[in-house]
Amino acid sequence: MRDSADLKKAGLKATLPRLKILTILEGAKERHMSAEDVYKALLDSGEEVGLATVYRVLTQFETAGLVIRHNFEGGRAVFELNQGHHHDHMVCVECGKVFEFYDPAIEARQRKVAETNGFVMEEHSLYIYGTCDGLKKSGVCSKKTRSSTLV
Amino acid sequence: MRDSADLKKAGLKATLPRLKILTILEGAKERHMSAEDVYKALLDSGEEVGLATVYRVLTQFETAGLVIRHNFEGGRAVFELNQGHHHDHMVCVECGKVFEFYDPAIEARQRKVAETNGFVMEEHSLYIYGTCDGLKKSGVCSKKTRSSTLV
DNA sequence: TCCAAAATGAGAATAGTTATCGTTGGCTTG
DNA sequence: CAAGCCAACGATAACTATTCTCATTTTGGA
C-alpha cells in the first residue's frame, strides 16, 4: 500500500490529488488504465480532480518510477503501477484484456542482442497481440466488440 | 522494385498518388517514415499529394500487407516497406535511428509463451530502446538532441 | 471515347495530450 | 499559530496526429 511517504520519497509533495490517483491505481480491477480511465474512476468515486492534473500526475509518477507507461496499438497510453518486477504483455484484440508474463530466456536474448550490436539498452517493450481463445473458454475473455476496448 | 502490378495484386487501383508514395518509401534513406515524413518528401520532390491522401494510402498499404506500421514511444506512427522477412527493432533514443534484428530464439519463445497461455498470437512487437554508443563510435549515431528525432 | 465507381485534395472535425494562467493549498519560517 | 512563498491545481485554450466530409477529378472498363 502506497502513501504520502512514497510520494515524498519520489520528491513529490503529498497533495490530495496525487494521493487520490495513487489510491485509484491501487484499487482498480484493471491494472492497466488510460488517463481517461483514471479520471472517470475519480469522478465515479466522487472526487474532484481535473483531467489536466491526471495527465500531469501520471507523467510525474512515471518519471518518479511509480508507474509504467505503455503505448499499445491504437495510440492511447495506458499506465500501471510499477510493482518492481519487470514483465511483458499479451493483449487480447477481442476483449482488450491485458495479460502479463515473464520469460527469462527472452530477457536474456534481448540483452544479448543489444550487447552484440553495441547498443546500451535502457528499456524494452514486448507486446503480443492475439486472442485469448483458451482463456475465453474459462470465461476470462468477455468478447466485447473488437478494438472497442483495446487501446 | 514495386510498381502498379503490386498495387493491383493488392486490390488497389494504380493511381498516381499511390505510385508516388510507393516510390518515396523505396527511395528513402530512412526505412522508417511517419506520414508527415512521407508527405514532406513528396513536397520536396515537387509532387502534389494531399496529407489526407498520404494517411489514407498508408493505411491501405498496411491493410494490403505492403507496409508495416509501428507505434514507437511518442505516439507517432511510423511505416516501413514490408520486405517479407519479419524482424524486431532497436530504437536509439539519442539520435532516433532505428536498427533491425531477428532472433530465432526470441521468436520461438514468444510462440511458446502464447501457446502455453492458450493465446492465439496474431502479431507481436518488440522494441528495444537505448543508445547506440558502440555504433556511434563508428559514426552511425549523429547525436541529435534527444527525443527530437525519436518518434 | 464515355461513364460509373473509386480516389483525391482541402479543410473541418476528432481524440488524446500538453501548455497557459489565475487561484488554491502545503509547508516552512517567524 | 499566523504569514507568505512557491509548487500544484483546475479550467480551458492550444496543439499534434489522424480521420472524416464532400465536391471535384481519375481510373479502367465498355
mmCIF file of C-alpha atoms (C1' of nucleotides) in Angstrom:
data_model
loop_
_atom_site.group_PDB
_atom_site.id
_atom_site.type_symbol
_atom_site.label_atom_id
_atom_site.label_comp_id
_atom_site.label_asym_id
_atom_site.label_seq_id
_atom_site.Cartn_x
_atom_site.Cartn_y
_atom_site.Cartn_z
ATOM 1 C CA MET A 1 0.000 0.000 0.000
ATOM 2 C CA ARG A 2 1.488 3.279 -1.075
ATOM 3 C CA ASP A 3 1.011 6.536 0.791
ATOM 4 C CA SER A 4 2.350 10.044 1.233
ATOM 5 C CA ALA A 5 5.727 8.662 2.282
ATOM 6 C CA ASP A 6 6.159 7.094 -1.154
ATOM 7 C CA LEU A 7 5.374 10.418 -2.778
ATOM 8 C CA LYS A 8 7.868 12.312 -0.657
ATOM 9 C CA LYS A 9 10.469 9.658 -1.325
ATOM 10 C CA ALA A 10 9.874 10.314 -5.017
ATOM 11 C CA GLY A 11 10.396 14.027 -4.467
ATOM 12 C CA LEU A 12 6.744 14.912 -4.835
ATOM 13 C CA LYS A 13 4.594 16.845 -2.396
ATOM 14 C CA ALA A 14 1.899 14.739 -0.797
ATOM 15 C CA THR A 15 -1.051 16.572 -2.262
ATOM 16 C CA LEU A 16 -4.631 15.375 -2.191
ATOM 17 C CA PRO A 17 -4.966 14.776 -5.966
ATOM 18 C CA ARG A 18 -1.788 12.703 -6.024
ATOM 19 C CA LEU A 19 -2.909 10.544 -3.148
ATOM 20 C CA LYS A 20 -6.319 10.041 -4.739
ATOM 21 C CA ILE A 21 -4.818 8.985 -8.043
ATOM 22 C CA LEU A 22 -2.497 6.589 -6.269
ATOM 23 C CA THR A 23 -5.485 5.090 -4.487
ATOM 24 C CA ILE A 24 -7.371 4.640 -7.742
ATOM 25 C CA LEU A 25 -4.428 2.874 -9.349
ATOM 26 C CA GLU A 26 -4.142 0.519 -6.422
ATOM 27 C CA GLY A 27 -7.809 -0.263 -6.086
ATOM 28 C CA ALA A 28 -8.649 -0.701 -9.771
ATOM 29 C CA LYS A 29 -9.779 -4.099 -11.034
ATOM 30 C CA GLU A 30 -7.900 -3.492 -14.283
ATOM 31 C CA ARG A 31 -4.229 -2.921 -13.644
ATOM 32 C CA HIS A 32 -3.816 -1.055 -16.942
ATOM 33 C CA MET A 33 -5.663 2.239 -17.130
ATOM 34 C CA SER A 34 -5.601 5.162 -19.524
ATOM 35 C CA ALA A 35 -5.574 8.718 -18.174
ATOM 36 C CA GLU A 36 -9.232 8.928 -19.109
ATOM 37 C CA ASP A 37 -9.956 5.734 -17.165
ATOM 38 C CA VAL A 38 -8.321 7.173 -14.065
ATOM 39 C CA TYR A 39 -10.219 10.420 -14.489
ATOM 40 C CA LYS A 40 -13.559 8.623 -14.791
ATOM 41 C CA ALA A 41 -12.771 6.433 -11.803
ATOM 42 C CA LEU A 42 -12.110 9.569 -9.773
ATOM 43 C CA LEU A 43 -15.417 11.091 -10.826
ATOM 44 C CA ASP A 44 -17.215 7.855 -10.016
ATOM 45 C CA SER A 45 -15.850 7.898 -6.504
ATOM 46 C CA GLY A 46 -16.989 11.480 -6.087
ATOM 47 C CA GLU A 47 -13.550 13.060 -6.241
ATOM 48 C CA GLU A 48 -12.956 16.466 -7.799
ATOM 49 C CA VAL A 49 -9.762 16.228 -9.815
ATOM 50 C CA GLY A 50 -9.174 17.894 -13.150
ATOM 51 C CA LEU A 51 -8.230 15.894 -16.221
ATOM 52 C CA ALA A 52 -5.132 18.018 -16.738
ATOM 53 C CA THR A 53 -3.998 17.099 -13.257
ATOM 54 C CA VAL A 54 -4.458 13.412 -14.005
ATOM 55 C CA TYR A 55 -2.218 13.651 -17.055
ATOM 56 C CA ARG A 56 0.313 15.762 -15.188
ATOM 57 C CA VAL A 57 0.444 13.481 -12.167
ATOM 58 C CA LEU A 58 0.658 10.284 -14.208
ATOM 59 C CA THR A 59 3.628 11.703 -16.081
ATOM 60 C CA GLN A 60 5.251 12.713 -12.795
ATOM 61 C CA PHE A 61 4.635 9.241 -11.408
ATOM 62 C CA GLU A 62 6.215 7.760 -14.491
ATOM 63 C CA THR A 63 9.276 9.974 -14.129
ATOM 64 C CA ALA A 64 9.486 9.022 -10.461
ATOM 65 C CA GLY A 65 9.280 5.346 -11.358
ATOM 66 C CA LEU A 66 5.979 4.809 -9.547
ATOM 67 C CA VAL A 67 4.083 3.826 -12.685
ATOM 68 C CA ILE A 68 4.943 2.472 -16.123
ATOM 69 C CA ARG A 69 3.509 3.873 -19.332
ATOM 70 C CA HIS A 70 2.626 1.622 -22.256
ATOM 71 C CA ASN A 71 1.879 2.555 -25.844
ATOM 72 C CA PHE A 72 -0.259 -0.292 -27.093
ATOM 73 C CA GLU A 73 -1.681 -0.298 -30.594
ATOM 74 C CA GLY A 74 -4.229 2.442 -31.020
ATOM 75 C CA GLY A 75 -2.209 5.395 -29.864
ATOM 76 C CA ARG A 76 -3.688 5.718 -26.386
ATOM 77 C CA ALA A 77 -1.262 5.431 -23.478
ATOM 78 C CA VAL A 78 -2.066 3.187 -20.526
ATOM 79 C CA PHE A 79 -0.472 3.155 -17.099
ATOM 80 C CA GLU A 80 0.134 0.500 -14.483
ATOM 81 C CA LEU A 81 1.635 0.654 -11.019
ATOM 82 C CA ASN A 82 5.286 -0.309 -11.037
ATOM 83 C CA GLN A 83 5.378 -3.409 -8.873
ATOM 84 C CA GLY A 84 9.115 -3.728 -9.185
ATOM 85 C CA HIS A 85 9.213 -6.937 -11.171
ATOM 86 C CA HIS A 86 9.564 -6.419 -14.922
ATOM 87 C CA HIS A 87 7.166 -8.267 -17.199
ATOM 88 C CA ASP A 88 5.896 -8.207 -20.759
ATOM 89 C CA HIS A 89 2.338 -8.128 -22.065
ATOM 90 C CA MET A 90 -0.127 -10.073 -24.138
ATOM 91 C CA VAL A 91 -3.082 -8.003 -25.293
ATOM 92 C CA CYS A 92 -6.297 -9.655 -26.443
ATOM 93 C CA VAL A 93 -7.567 -7.855 -29.537
ATOM 94 C CA GLU A 94 -11.041 -9.280 -28.940
ATOM 95 C CA CYS A 95 -11.780 -8.341 -25.370
ATOM 96 C CA GLY A 96 -8.999 -5.858 -24.707
ATOM 97 C CA LYS A 97 -7.740 -7.662 -21.650
ATOM 98 C CA VAL A 98 -4.081 -7.493 -20.816
ATOM 99 C CA PHE A 99 -2.125 -10.482 -19.538
ATOM 100 C CA GLU A 100 1.348 -10.309 -18.100
ATOM 101 C CA PHE A 101 4.191 -12.750 -18.425
ATOM 102 C CA TYR A 102 7.880 -13.002 -17.769
ATOM 103 C CA ASP A 103 10.263 -15.175 -19.742
ATOM 104 C CA PRO A 104 13.889 -15.257 -18.569
ATOM 105 C CA ALA A 105 15.088 -16.674 -21.876
ATOM 106 C CA ILE A 106 13.596 -13.791 -23.845
ATOM 107 C CA GLU A 107 15.056 -11.266 -21.409
ATOM 108 C CA ALA A 108 18.498 -12.812 -21.726
ATOM 109 C CA ARG A 109 18.381 -12.906 -25.509
ATOM 110 C CA GLN A 110 17.344 -9.254 -25.656
ATOM 111 C CA ARG A 111 20.315 -8.216 -23.566
ATOM 112 C CA LYS A 112 22.494 -10.351 -25.795
ATOM 113 C CA VAL A 113 21.177 -8.799 -28.995
ATOM 114 C CA ALA A 114 21.667 -5.273 -27.676
ATOM 115 C CA GLU A 115 25.170 -6.048 -26.461
ATOM 116 C CA THR A 116 26.188 -7.749 -29.686
ATOM 117 C CA ASN A 117 25.237 -4.641 -31.625
ATOM 118 C CA GLY A 118 26.971 -2.193 -29.304
ATOM 119 C CA PHE A 119 23.643 -0.915 -28.092
ATOM 120 C CA VAL A 120 23.162 0.261 -24.496
ATOM 121 C CA MET A 121 19.663 -0.846 -23.627
ATOM 122 C CA GLU A 122 17.631 1.497 -21.446
ATOM 123 C CA GLU A 123 14.334 -0.266 -21.666
ATOM 124 C CA HIS A 124 12.362 -2.518 -23.914
ATOM 125 C CA SER A 125 8.783 -3.418 -24.601
ATOM 126 C CA LEU A 126 7.369 -6.619 -25.941
ATOM 127 C CA TYR A 127 3.700 -6.884 -26.790
ATOM 128 C CA ILE A 128 1.991 -9.966 -28.129
ATOM 129 C CA TYR A 129 -1.350 -9.267 -29.786
ATOM 130 C CA GLY A 130 -3.883 -12.016 -30.375
ATOM 131 C CA THR A 131 -6.997 -13.635 -28.990
ATOM 132 C CA CYS A 132 -7.287 -15.315 -25.637
ATOM 133 C CA ASP A 133 -9.267 -18.285 -27.007
ATOM 134 C CA GLY A 134 -8.082 -20.753 -24.438
ATOM 135 C CA LEU A 135 -8.700 -18.295 -21.670
ATOM 136 C CA LYS A 136 -12.038 -17.395 -23.181
ATOM 137 C CA LYS A 137 -13.213 -20.955 -22.651
ATOM 138 C CA SER A 138 -12.616 -20.450 -18.979
ATOM 139 C CA GLY A 139 -14.703 -17.317 -19.042
ATOM 140 C CA VAL A 140 -11.925 -14.796 -18.945
ATOM 141 C CA CYS A 141 -12.464 -13.290 -22.397
ATOM 142 C CA SER A 142 -15.772 -11.469 -22.414
ATOM 143 C CA LYS A 143 -15.681 -10.960 -26.176
ATOM 144 C CA LYS A 144 -16.568 -7.324 -26.419
ATOM 145 C CA THR A 145 -16.627 -5.766 -29.847
ATOM 146 C CA ARG A 146 -13.190 -5.881 -31.265
ATOM 147 C CA SER A 147 -10.948 -2.885 -30.706
ATOM 148 C CA SER A 148 -13.570 -1.021 -28.753
ATOM 149 C CA THR A 149 -11.797 -1.852 -25.568
ATOM 150 C CA LEU A 150 -8.326 -2.398 -26.909
ATOM 151 C CA VAL A 151 -6.449 0.809 -26.771
ATOM 152 C CA MET B 1 11.115 -2.542 -57.208
ATOM 153 C CA ARG B 2 7.391 -2.257 -56.750
ATOM 154 C CA ASP B 3 5.065 -0.912 -59.400
ATOM 155 C CA SER B 4 1.436 -0.767 -60.480
ATOM 156 C CA ALA B 5 1.316 -4.557 -60.710
ATOM 157 C CA ASP B 6 1.942 -4.806 -56.972
ATOM 158 C CA LEU B 7 -0.874 -2.393 -56.309
ATOM 159 C CA LYS B 8 -3.326 -4.295 -58.490
ATOM 160 C CA LYS B 9 -2.287 -7.546 -56.868
ATOM 161 C CA ALA B 10 -3.173 -5.913 -53.571
ATOM 162 C CA GLY B 11 -6.585 -4.983 -54.929
ATOM 163 C CA LEU B 12 -5.777 -1.294 -55.257
ATOM 164 C CA LYS B 13 -6.106 0.855 -58.346
ATOM 165 C CA ALA B 14 -2.759 2.011 -59.676
ATOM 166 C CA THR B 15 -3.301 5.700 -59.110
ATOM 167 C CA LEU B 16 -0.639 8.349 -59.359
ATOM 168 C CA PRO B 17 -0.572 9.257 -55.645
ATOM 169 C CA ARG B 18 -0.187 5.608 -54.672
ATOM 170 C CA LEU B 19 2.690 5.061 -57.066
ATOM 171 C CA LYS B 20 4.406 8.222 -55.872
ATOM 172 C CA ILE B 21 4.116 7.194 -52.244
ATOM 173 C CA LEU B 22 5.474 3.750 -53.066
ATOM 174 C CA THR B 23 8.404 5.373 -54.816
ATOM 175 C CA ILE B 24 9.129 7.577 -51.818
ATOM 176 C CA LEU B 25 9.089 4.615 -49.460
ATOM 177 C CA GLU B 26 11.507 2.718 -51.686
ATOM 178 C CA GLY B 27 13.887 5.567 -52.285
ATOM 179 C CA ALA B 28 14.063 6.937 -48.757
ATOM 180 C CA LYS B 29 17.331 6.818 -46.875
ATOM 181 C CA GLU B 30 15.429 6.140 -43.657
ATOM 182 C CA ARG B 31 13.374 2.992 -43.935
ATOM 183 C CA HIS B 32 11.028 4.132 -41.162
ATOM 184 C CA MET B 33 8.954 7.187 -42.009
ATOM 185 C CA SER B 34 5.972 8.874 -40.406
ATOM 186 C CA ALA B 35 3.059 10.024 -42.560
ATOM 187 C CA GLU B 36 4.377 13.552 -42.181
ATOM 188 C CA ASP B 37 7.824 12.429 -43.369
ATOM 189 C CA VAL B 38 6.327 10.890 -46.481
ATOM 190 C CA TYR B 39 4.258 13.998 -47.124
ATOM 191 C CA LYS B 40 7.297 16.264 -46.833
ATOM 192 C CA ALA B 41 9.341 14.004 -49.071
ATOM 193 C CA LEU B 42 6.615 14.266 -51.695
ATOM 194 C CA LEU B 43 6.602 18.051 -51.483
ATOM 195 C CA ASP B 44 10.391 18.112 -51.710
ATOM 196 C CA SER B 45 10.292 16.140 -54.913
ATOM 197 C CA GLY B 46 7.712 18.535 -56.301
ATOM 198 C CA GLU B 47 4.761 16.182 -56.105
ATOM 199 C CA GLU B 48 1.260 17.416 -55.364
ATOM 200 C CA VAL B 49 -0.300 14.949 -52.934
ATOM 201 C CA GLY B 50 -2.547 15.874 -50.041
ATOM 202 C CA LEU B 51 -1.708 14.902 -46.483
ATOM 203 C CA ALA B 52 -5.064 13.168 -46.118
ATOM 204 C CA THR B 53 -4.214 11.002 -49.104
ATOM 205 C CA VAL B 54 -0.894 10.049 -47.565
ATOM 206 C CA TYR B 55 -2.611 8.854 -44.387
ATOM 207 C CA ARG B 56 -5.298 7.068 -46.363
ATOM 208 C CA VAL B 57 -2.883 5.344 -48.700
ATOM 209 C CA LEU B 58 -0.503 4.289 -45.941
ATOM 210 C CA THR B 59 -3.395 2.669 -44.095
ATOM 211 C CA GLN B 60 -4.476 0.911 -47.284
ATOM 212 C CA PHE B 61 -0.931 -0.289 -47.850
ATOM 213 C CA GLU B 62 -0.854 -1.607 -44.311
ATOM 214 C CA THR B 63 -4.107 -3.478 -44.805
ATOM 215 C CA ALA B 64 -2.785 -4.882 -48.066
ATOM 216 C CA GLY B 65 0.392 -6.011 -46.341
ATOM 217 C CA LEU B 66 2.636 -3.742 -48.384
ATOM 218 C CA VAL B 67 3.855 -1.754 -45.380
ATOM 219 C CA ILE B 68 4.110 -2.301 -41.630
ATOM 220 C CA ARG B 69 3.021 0.265 -39.082
ATOM 221 C CA HIS B 70 4.937 0.770 -35.840
ATOM 222 C CA ASN B 71 3.906 2.637 -32.720
ATOM 223 C CA PHE B 72 7.184 3.617 -31.132
ATOM 224 C CA GLU B 73 7.311 5.685 -27.980
ATOM 225 C CA GLY B 74 5.993 9.174 -28.569
ATOM 226 C CA GLY B 75 2.641 8.382 -30.092
ATOM 227 C CA ARG B 76 3.556 8.993 -33.717
ATOM 228 C CA ALA B 77 3.162 6.059 -36.091
ATOM 229 C CA VAL B 78 5.964 5.161 -38.491
ATOM 230 C CA PHE B 79 5.812 2.972 -41.572
ATOM 231 C CA GLU B 80 8.281 0.752 -43.375
ATOM 232 C CA LEU B 81 8.023 -1.289 -46.559
ATOM 233 C CA ASN B 82 7.203 -4.902 -45.813
ATOM 234 C CA GLN B 83 10.214 -6.775 -47.100
ATOM 235 C CA GLY B 84 8.739 -10.131 -46.272
ATOM 236 C CA HIS B 85 11.153 -11.126 -43.541
ATOM 237 C CA HIS B 86 9.919 -10.366 -40.036
ATOM 238 C CA HIS B 87 12.270 -8.519 -37.724
ATOM 239 C CA ASP B 88 12.259 -6.558 -34.492
ATOM 240 C CA HIS B 89 13.631 -3.090 -33.748
ATOM 241 C CA MET B 90 16.140 -1.262 -31.631
ATOM 242 C CA VAL B 91 15.496 2.468 -31.425
ATOM 243 C CA CYS B 92 18.244 4.867 -30.373
ATOM 244 C CA VAL B 93 16.784 7.439 -28.012
ATOM 245 C CA GLU B 94 19.693 9.780 -28.722
ATOM 246 C CA CYS B 95 19.726 10.008 -32.489
ATOM 247 C CA GLY B 96 16.380 8.433 -33.320
ATOM 248 C CA LYS B 97 17.862 5.869 -35.667
ATOM 249 C CA VAL B 98 16.170 2.518 -35.987
ATOM 250 C CA PHE B 99 18.100 -0.750 -36.245
ATOM 251 C CA GLU B 100 16.571 -4.066 -37.174
ATOM 252 C CA PHE B 101 17.360 -7.519 -35.879
ATOM 253 C CA TYR B 102 15.968 -11.014 -35.930
ATOM 254 C CA ASP B 103 16.480 -13.545 -33.192
ATOM 255 C CA PRO B 104 15.065 -17.043 -33.786
ATOM 256 C CA ALA B 105 15.265 -17.910 -30.099
ATOM 257 C CA ILE B 106 13.135 -14.934 -29.108
ATOM 258 C CA GLU B 107 10.605 -15.717 -31.817
ATOM 259 C CA ALA B 108 10.330 -19.307 -30.661
ATOM 260 C CA ARG B 109 9.925 -18.358 -27.015
ATOM 261 C CA GLN B 110 7.186 -15.893 -27.876
ATOM 262 C CA ARG B 111 5.212 -18.558 -29.687
ATOM 263 C CA LYS B 112 5.769 -20.826 -26.728
ATOM 264 C CA VAL B 113 4.560 -18.269 -24.200
ATOM 265 C CA ALA B 114 1.424 -17.532 -26.223
ATOM 266 C CA GLU B 115 0.667 -21.215 -26.673
ATOM 267 C CA THR B 116 1.250 -22.064 -23.030
ATOM 268 C CA ASN B 117 -1.322 -19.468 -22.035
ATOM 269 C CA GLY B 118 -3.936 -20.515 -24.553
ATOM 270 C CA PHE B 119 -3.363 -17.331 -26.520
ATOM 271 C CA VAL B 120 -3.665 -17.286 -30.320
ATOM 272 C CA MET B 121 -0.969 -14.872 -31.419
ATOM 273 C CA GLU B 122 -1.791 -12.620 -34.359
ATOM 274 C CA GLU B 123 1.232 -10.416 -34.221
ATOM 275 C CA HIS B 124 3.797 -9.094 -31.832
ATOM 276 C CA SER B 125 6.105 -6.170 -31.490
ATOM 277 C CA LEU B 126 9.395 -5.981 -29.654
ATOM 278 C CA TYR B 127 11.184 -2.686 -29.302
ATOM 279 C CA ILE B 128 14.472 -2.159 -27.528
ATOM 280 C CA TYR B 129 15.145 1.459 -26.570
ATOM 281 C CA GLY B 130 18.624 2.654 -25.708
ATOM 282 C CA THR B 131 21.667 4.402 -27.098
ATOM 283 C CA CYS B 132 23.790 3.186 -29.975
ATOM 284 C CA ASP B 133 27.067 4.001 -28.241
ATOM 285 C CA GLY B 134 29.093 1.336 -29.957
ATOM 286 C CA LEU B 135 27.603 2.265 -33.283
ATOM 287 C CA LYS B 136 28.138 5.915 -32.523
ATOM 288 C CA LYS B 137 31.874 5.345 -32.376
ATOM 289 C CA SER B 138 31.669 4.196 -35.947
ATOM 290 C CA GLY B 139 29.859 7.364 -36.910
ATOM 291 C CA VAL B 140 26.392 5.944 -37.172
ATOM 292 C CA CYS B 141 24.853 7.825 -34.288
ATOM 293 C CA SER B 142 24.757 11.513 -35.125
ATOM 294 C CA LYS B 143 23.734 12.509 -31.598
ATOM 295 C CA LYS B 144 20.915 14.893 -32.316
ATOM 296 C CA THR B 145 19.059 16.385 -29.382
ATOM 297 C CA ARG B 146 17.385 13.622 -27.534
ATOM 298 C CA SER B 147 13.837 12.770 -28.476
ATOM 299 C CA SER B 148 13.665 15.420 -31.132
ATOM 300 C CA THR B 149 14.039 12.793 -33.790
ATOM 301 C CA LEU B 150 12.732 9.824 -31.894
ATOM 302 C CA VAL B 151 9.078 9.463 -32.505
ATOM 303 C "C1'" DT C 1 -14.348 7.975 -76.170
ATOM 304 C "C1'" DC C 2 -17.740 7.790 -72.424
ATOM 305 C "C1'" DC C 3 -19.208 6.699 -67.757
ATOM 306 C "C1'" DA C 4 -19.735 4.880 -63.276
ATOM 307 C "C1'" DA C 5 -17.266 3.971 -59.471
ATOM 308 C "C1'" DA C 6 -13.399 4.902 -56.908
ATOM 309 C "C1'" DA C 7 -9.917 8.090 -55.417
ATOM 310 C "C1'" DT C 8 -8.269 12.628 -54.417
ATOM 311 C "C1'" DG C 9 -7.487 17.213 -52.021
ATOM 312 C "C1'" DA C 10 -8.809 20.872 -48.940
ATOM 313 C "C1'" DG C 11 -10.240 21.681 -44.920
ATOM 314 C "C1'" DA C 12 -13.279 20.634 -40.961
ATOM 315 C "C1'" DA C 13 -13.598 17.582 -37.190
ATOM 316 C "C1'" DT C 14 -11.950 14.494 -33.585
ATOM 317 C "C1'" DA C 15 -9.059 12.296 -29.930
ATOM 318 C "C1'" DG C 16 -5.515 12.442 -26.912
ATOM 319 C "C1'" DT C 17 -2.448 15.176 -24.655
ATOM 320 C "C1'" DT C 18 0.112 19.354 -23.222
ATOM 321 C "C1'" DA C 19 0.541 24.384 -22.149
ATOM 322 C "C1'" DT C 20 -1.240 28.665 -20.018
ATOM 323 C "C1'" DC C 21 -2.542 31.238 -16.242
ATOM 324 C "C1'" DG C 22 -5.054 32.938 -12.375
ATOM 325 C "C1'" DT C 23 -6.266 30.706 -7.934
ATOM 326 C "C1'" DT C 24 -5.519 27.448 -4.118
ATOM 327 C "C1'" DG C 25 -3.118 24.879 -0.761
ATOM 328 C "C1'" DG C 26 1.036 22.581 1.514
ATOM 329 C "C1'" DC C 27 4.660 23.548 4.220
ATOM 330 C "C1'" DT C 28 8.302 26.284 6.277
ATOM 331 C "C1'" DT C 29 9.521 30.307 8.893
ATOM 332 C "C1'" DG C 30 8.920 33.729 12.307
ATOM 333 C "C1'" DC D 1 -0.328 29.777 15.207
ATOM 334 C "C1'" DA D 2 -0.227 33.153 11.532
ATOM 335 C "C1'" DA D 3 2.046 34.742 7.264
ATOM 336 C "C1'" DG D 4 3.789 34.051 2.989
ATOM 337 C "C1'" DC D 5 6.141 31.693 -0.780
ATOM 338 C "C1'" DC D 6 6.200 28.571 -4.237
ATOM 339 C "C1'" DA D 7 4.565 24.418 -6.041
ATOM 340 C "C1'" DA D 8 0.384 22.385 -7.505
ATOM 341 C "C1'" DC D 9 -4.276 22.726 -9.096
ATOM 342 C "C1'" DG D 10 -8.392 23.336 -12.316
ATOM 343 C "C1'" DA D 11 -10.456 25.218 -16.339
ATOM 344 C "C1'" DT D 12 -9.769 25.924 -20.672
ATOM 345 C "C1'" DA D 13 -7.147 27.080 -24.753
ATOM 346 C "C1'" DA D 14 -3.856 25.175 -27.751
ATOM 347 C "C1'" DC D 15 -1.527 21.506 -30.125
ATOM 348 C "C1'" DT D 16 -0.441 17.231 -32.641
ATOM 349 C "C1'" DA D 17 -1.615 13.345 -35.071
ATOM 350 C "C1'" DT D 18 -5.093 11.390 -37.539
ATOM 351 C "C1'" DT D 19 -9.679 10.679 -39.656
ATOM 352 C "C1'" DC D 20 -13.881 12.332 -41.864
ATOM 353 C "C1'" DT D 21 -16.669 15.001 -45.309
ATOM 354 C "C1'" DC D 22 -17.722 16.191 -49.674
ATOM 355 C "C1'" DA D 23 -17.207 18.399 -54.061
ATOM 356 C "C1'" DT D 24 -14.092 17.508 -57.899
ATOM 357 C "C1'" DT D 25 -11.034 14.614 -60.613
ATOM 358 C "C1'" DT D 26 -9.128 9.993 -62.217
ATOM 359 C "C1'" DT D 27 -9.100 5.403 -63.385
ATOM 360 C "C1'" DG D 28 -10.235 1.452 -66.012
ATOM 361 C "C1'" DG D 29 -13.600 -0.943 -68.451
ATOM 362 C "C1'" DA D 30 -17.466 -0.998 -72.044
#
